[in-house]
Structures are given as C-alpha cells and as structure tokens.
mmCIF file of C-alpha atoms in Angstrom:
data_model
loop_
_atom_site.group_PDB
_atom_site.id
_atom_site.type_symbol
_atom_site.label_atom_id
_atom_site.label_comp_id
_atom_site.label_asym_id
_atom_site.label_seq_id
_atom_site.Cartn_x
_atom_site.Cartn_y
_atom_site.Cartn_z
ATOM 1 C CA MET A 1431 -4.863 -4.341 24.280
ATOM 2 C CA ALA A 1432 -3.595 -7.207 26.362
ATOM 3 C CA ALA A 1433 -1.234 -9.918 25.266
ATOM 4 C CA ARG A 1434 -0.480 -13.117 27.115
ATOM 5 C CA GLY A 1435 2.273 -15.676 27.059
ATOM 6 C CA SER A 1436 6.023 -15.572 27.369
ATOM 7 C CA GLY A 1437 9.102 -16.043 25.233
ATOM 8 C CA ILE A 1438 10.172 -14.638 21.925
ATOM 9 C CA GLY A 1439 6.909 -15.452 20.209
ATOM 10 C CA SER A 1440 4.721 -13.463 22.611
ATOM 11 C CA TRP A 1441 3.731 -9.954 21.717
ATOM 12 C CA ALA A 1442 2.932 -7.424 24.408
ATOM 13 C CA ALA A 1443 1.842 -3.818 24.249
ATOM 14 C CA GLY A 1444 4.922 -1.650 24.260
ATOM 15 C CA THR A 1445 7.098 -4.062 22.254
ATOM 16 C CA ALA A 1446 8.691 -2.329 19.295
ATOM 17 C CA LEU A 1447 5.866 0.183 18.895
ATOM 18 C CA ALA A 1448 5.984 3.006 16.405
ATOM 19 C CA ALA A 1449 3.178 5.431 15.705
ATOM 20 C CA CYS A 1450 2.355 6.665 12.250
ATOM 21 C CA ALA A 1451 -0.514 8.644 10.844
ATOM 22 C CA GLY A 1452 -2.721 7.235 8.129
ATOM 23 C CA LEU A 1453 -3.442 3.768 6.848
ATOM 24 C CA ALA A 1454 -2.040 2.110 3.768
ATOM 25 C CA ALA A 1455 -4.625 1.646 1.050
ATOM 26 C CA PRO A 1456 -5.134 -1.967 -0.025
ATOM 27 C CA LEU A 1457 -3.923 -2.901 -3.497
ATOM 28 C CA PRO A 1458 -6.602 -3.478 -6.114
ATOM 29 C CA VAL A 1459 -7.166 -7.144 -6.896
ATOM 30 C CA SER A 1460 -5.575 -6.697 -10.330
ATOM 31 C CA ALA A 1461 -2.309 -5.516 -8.683
ATOM 32 C CA GLN A 1462 -2.056 -8.504 -6.343
ATOM 33 C CA THR A 1463 0.104 -10.926 -8.310
ATOM 34 C CA GLU A 1464 1.833 -12.815 -5.476
ATOM 35 C CA PRO A 1465 1.050 -16.518 -5.021
ATOM 36 C CA ALA A 1466 -1.461 -17.376 -2.308
ATOM 37 C CA THR A 1467 0.116 -17.260 1.149
ATOM 38 C CA SER A 1468 -3.061 -17.544 3.189
ATOM 39 C CA ARG A 1469 -6.463 -19.174 3.139
ATOM 40 C CA MET A 1470 -8.177 -16.139 1.641
ATOM 41 C CA ALA A 1471 -10.704 -16.435 -1.167
ATOM 42 C CA THR A 1472 -9.473 -15.380 -4.580
ATOM 43 C CA GLY A 1473 -11.182 -12.758 -6.666
ATOM 44 C CA PRO A 1474 -13.208 -9.702 -5.679
ATOM 45 C CA SER A 1475 -16.136 -9.994 -3.310
ATOM 46 C CA PRO A 1476 -19.482 -8.788 -4.606
ATOM 47 C CA GLN A 1477 -20.616 -5.672 -2.793
ATOM 48 C CA PRO A 1478 -24.146 -5.950 -1.389
ATOM 49 C CA PRO A 1479 -26.383 -2.895 -1.614
ATOM 50 C CA GLN A 1480 -25.915 -0.670 1.447
ATOM 51 C CA SER A 1481 -28.874 1.070 3.003
ATOM 52 C CA PRO A 1482 -28.512 4.465 4.703
ATOM 53 C CA GLU A 1483 -29.131 2.729 8.068
ATOM 54 C CA TYR A 1484 -26.257 0.309 7.390
ATOM 55 C CA GLN A 1485 -23.909 3.162 6.462
ATOM 56 C CA ARG A 1486 -24.819 5.053 9.678
ATOM 57 C CA LEU A 1487 -24.177 1.897 11.710
ATOM 58 C CA GLN A 1488 -20.762 1.428 10.082
ATOM 59 C CA ARG A 1489 -19.775 5.046 10.845
ATOM 60 C CA ARG A 1490 -20.896 4.628 14.464
ATOM 61 C CA LEU A 1491 -19.027 1.337 14.983
ATOM 62 C CA ALA A 1492 -15.805 2.338 13.192
ATOM 63 C CA ARG A 1493 -14.581 4.455 16.112
ATOM 64 C CA GLY A 1494 -11.924 4.069 18.759
ATOM 65 C CA TRP A 1495 -8.914 1.787 19.098
ATOM 66 C CA ASP A 1496 -9.124 -1.704 17.604
ATOM 67 C CA THR A 1497 -7.346 -4.100 15.252
ATOM 68 C CA TRP A 1498 -8.744 -2.397 12.152
ATOM 69 C CA ASP A 1499 -5.566 -2.909 10.064
ATOM 70 C CA VAL A 1500 -6.063 -5.735 7.556
ATOM 71 C CA HIS A 1501 -2.289 -6.238 7.176
ATOM 72 C CA SER A 1502 -1.413 -7.173 10.778
ATOM 73 C CA VAL A 1503 -3.170 -8.186 13.985
ATOM 74 C CA MET A 1504 -0.263 -6.549 15.855
ATOM 75 C CA THR A 1505 -1.442 -3.098 14.775
ATOM 76 C CA GLN A 1506 -3.906 -1.026 16.778
ATOM 77 C CA VAL A 1507 -5.689 1.713 14.825
ATOM 78 C CA LEU A 1508 -7.642 4.705 16.106
ATOM 79 C CA LEU A 1509 -10.638 5.450 13.868
ATOM 80 C CA PRO A 1510 -11.829 7.710 12.368
ATOM 81 C CA GLU A 1511 -8.497 9.546 12.809
ATOM 82 C CA GLY A 1512 -6.434 6.790 11.154
ATOM 83 C CA LEU A 1513 -3.594 6.825 13.702
ATOM 84 C CA ALA A 1514 -1.879 3.412 13.798
ATOM 85 C CA ILE A 1515 0.494 1.896 16.345
ATOM 86 C CA HIS A 1516 2.429 -0.955 14.768
ATOM 87 C CA GLY A 1517 3.884 -3.690 16.953
ATOM 88 C CA GLY A 1518 6.673 -5.982 15.869
ATOM 89 C CA LEU A 1519 8.841 -8.775 17.242
ATOM 90 C CA LYS A 1520 12.631 -8.941 17.096
ATOM 91 C CA ASP A 1521 14.461 -12.226 17.628
ATOM 92 C CA ASN A 1522 17.883 -11.491 19.111
ATOM 93 C CA THR A 1523 18.790 -15.179 19.437
ATOM 94 C CA THR A 1524 19.532 -15.598 15.724
ATOM 95 C CA GLU A 1525 23.023 -15.124 14.375
ATOM 96 C CA GLY A 1526 23.382 -11.454 13.633
ATOM 97 C CA GLY A 1527 20.220 -10.741 15.644
ATOM 98 C CA ASP A 1528 18.374 -9.284 12.698
ATOM 99 C CA ALA A 1529 15.240 -11.452 12.501
ATOM 100 C CA TYR A 1530 12.247 -9.103 12.696
ATOM 101 C CA LEU A 1531 8.528 -9.826 12.373
ATOM 102 C CA PRO A 1532 6.843 -6.575 11.266
ATOM 103 C CA GLU A 1533 3.343 -8.021 10.786
ATOM 104 C CA ALA A 1534 1.306 -11.109 11.555
ATOM 105 C CA LEU A 1535 -1.979 -12.445 10.244
ATOM 106 C CA ILE A 1536 -4.126 -15.409 11.150
ATOM 107 C CA GLY A 1537 -3.872 -18.236 8.592
ATOM 108 C CA ARG A 1538 -0.604 -17.431 6.819
ATOM 109 C CA LEU A 1539 0.844 -20.557 5.200
ATOM 110 C CA SER A 1540 4.447 -19.678 4.342
ATOM 111 C CA PRO A 1541 7.129 -21.659 6.230
ATOM 112 C CA ASP A 1542 8.586 -18.596 7.989
ATOM 113 C CA ALA A 1543 5.207 -17.090 8.932
ATOM 114 C CA ALA A 1544 4.186 -16.605 12.542
ATOM 115 C CA THR A 1545 1.350 -18.703 13.936
ATOM 116 C CA VAL A 1546 -1.314 -16.421 15.389
ATOM 117 C CA THR A 1547 -3.848 -17.770 17.862
ATOM 118 C CA PRO A 1548 -6.582 -15.237 18.579
ATOM 119 C CA GLY A 1549 -8.003 -14.956 22.066
ATOM 120 C CA PRO A 1550 -10.926 -12.954 23.433
ATOM 121 C CA HIS A 1551 -11.675 -9.683 21.666
ATOM 122 C CA SER A 1552 -14.289 -7.263 22.989
ATOM 123 C CA TRP A 1553 -16.803 -5.865 20.530
ATOM 124 C CA ASP A 1554 -15.565 -2.303 21.116
ATOM 125 C CA GLY A 1555 -11.846 -3.110 20.840
ATOM 126 C CA GLY A 1556 -11.214 -2.263 24.490
ATOM 127 C CA TYR A 1557 -9.644 -5.699 24.994
ATOM 128 C CA THR A 1558 -7.705 -7.811 22.506
ATOM 129 C CA ASP A 1559 -5.795 -10.990 23.321
ATOM 130 C CA LEU A 1560 -3.653 -13.026 20.941
ATOM 131 C CA ARG A 1561 -0.682 -15.391 21.020
ATOM 132 C CA ILE A 1562 2.053 -15.408 18.416
ATOM 133 C CA ALA A 1563 4.442 -18.319 17.892
ATOM 134 C CA TRP A 1564 7.458 -17.350 15.798
ATOM 135 C CA HIS A 1565 11.025 -18.716 15.691
ATOM 136 C CA GLY A 1566 10.369 -21.377 18.301
#
C-alpha cells in the first residue's frame, strides 16, 4: 500500500498499525438503527443467483492483501486468512492530544468525518493510494 501527501491528514503505511486476526461481521440490516451518515442505499440488496463459475471466480479473486474491510479504507486485510492491519491517525495538535481517527470511509457526511479521496488501486491490491483530510 502506498499513501501520498503530507500533514496530519495524510495516512502512510506504518502509522498507528495494529494487527488483529479475524474480521468483524457486519450487523444485519435490522440491527442498524443509526441515522444515515453516508450516501449508502437503505434497505437490503437483492442477491442475484450465483452460478458455480461465479463462486469459483470469487474464491480465486478474494486472495492476498487488499482493502477488503468494509468499515475502513485504512485497513488492509489478507484473505482468505482474515488477518487485518488497521491504520489510524492521531492528531497531537489538539488540546489534550487525544483526537484519534480509527477508521475512514469514502462519502461520510458527519461534520467530524474525514474526507477520503481515493487514488489509483491495482486490481490485485498490490498498490493502493488514498488521501485523507482530517482536522485541517
């Protein structure tokens, strides 16, 4: 993964990284009661029928390091093992120095959310580039 830019809002590999095994399971739609904070469609998506060829293709493509985590573009995940490396940003310029950004997604609308600008991303996850603007 490569990250570009400078300043507090730029994320680079090696910044506040912690490894953990496993991925958090997404909440069912019925358990998601928070107001909309992004431009995501509401309601469940209909599942199209999946052929055996499609399932084989998905298993073949879902391998290696990439931004597979749906909760943050700052997380790199190794599939099929499920090992995740979570990146975060800490802003030491605030009073008390305790501002921390544990996750970032493209399209979040809340006032304190980071602005994520995606850059090039290779099809195999070997290269990922993004810019994050947060706290200035």
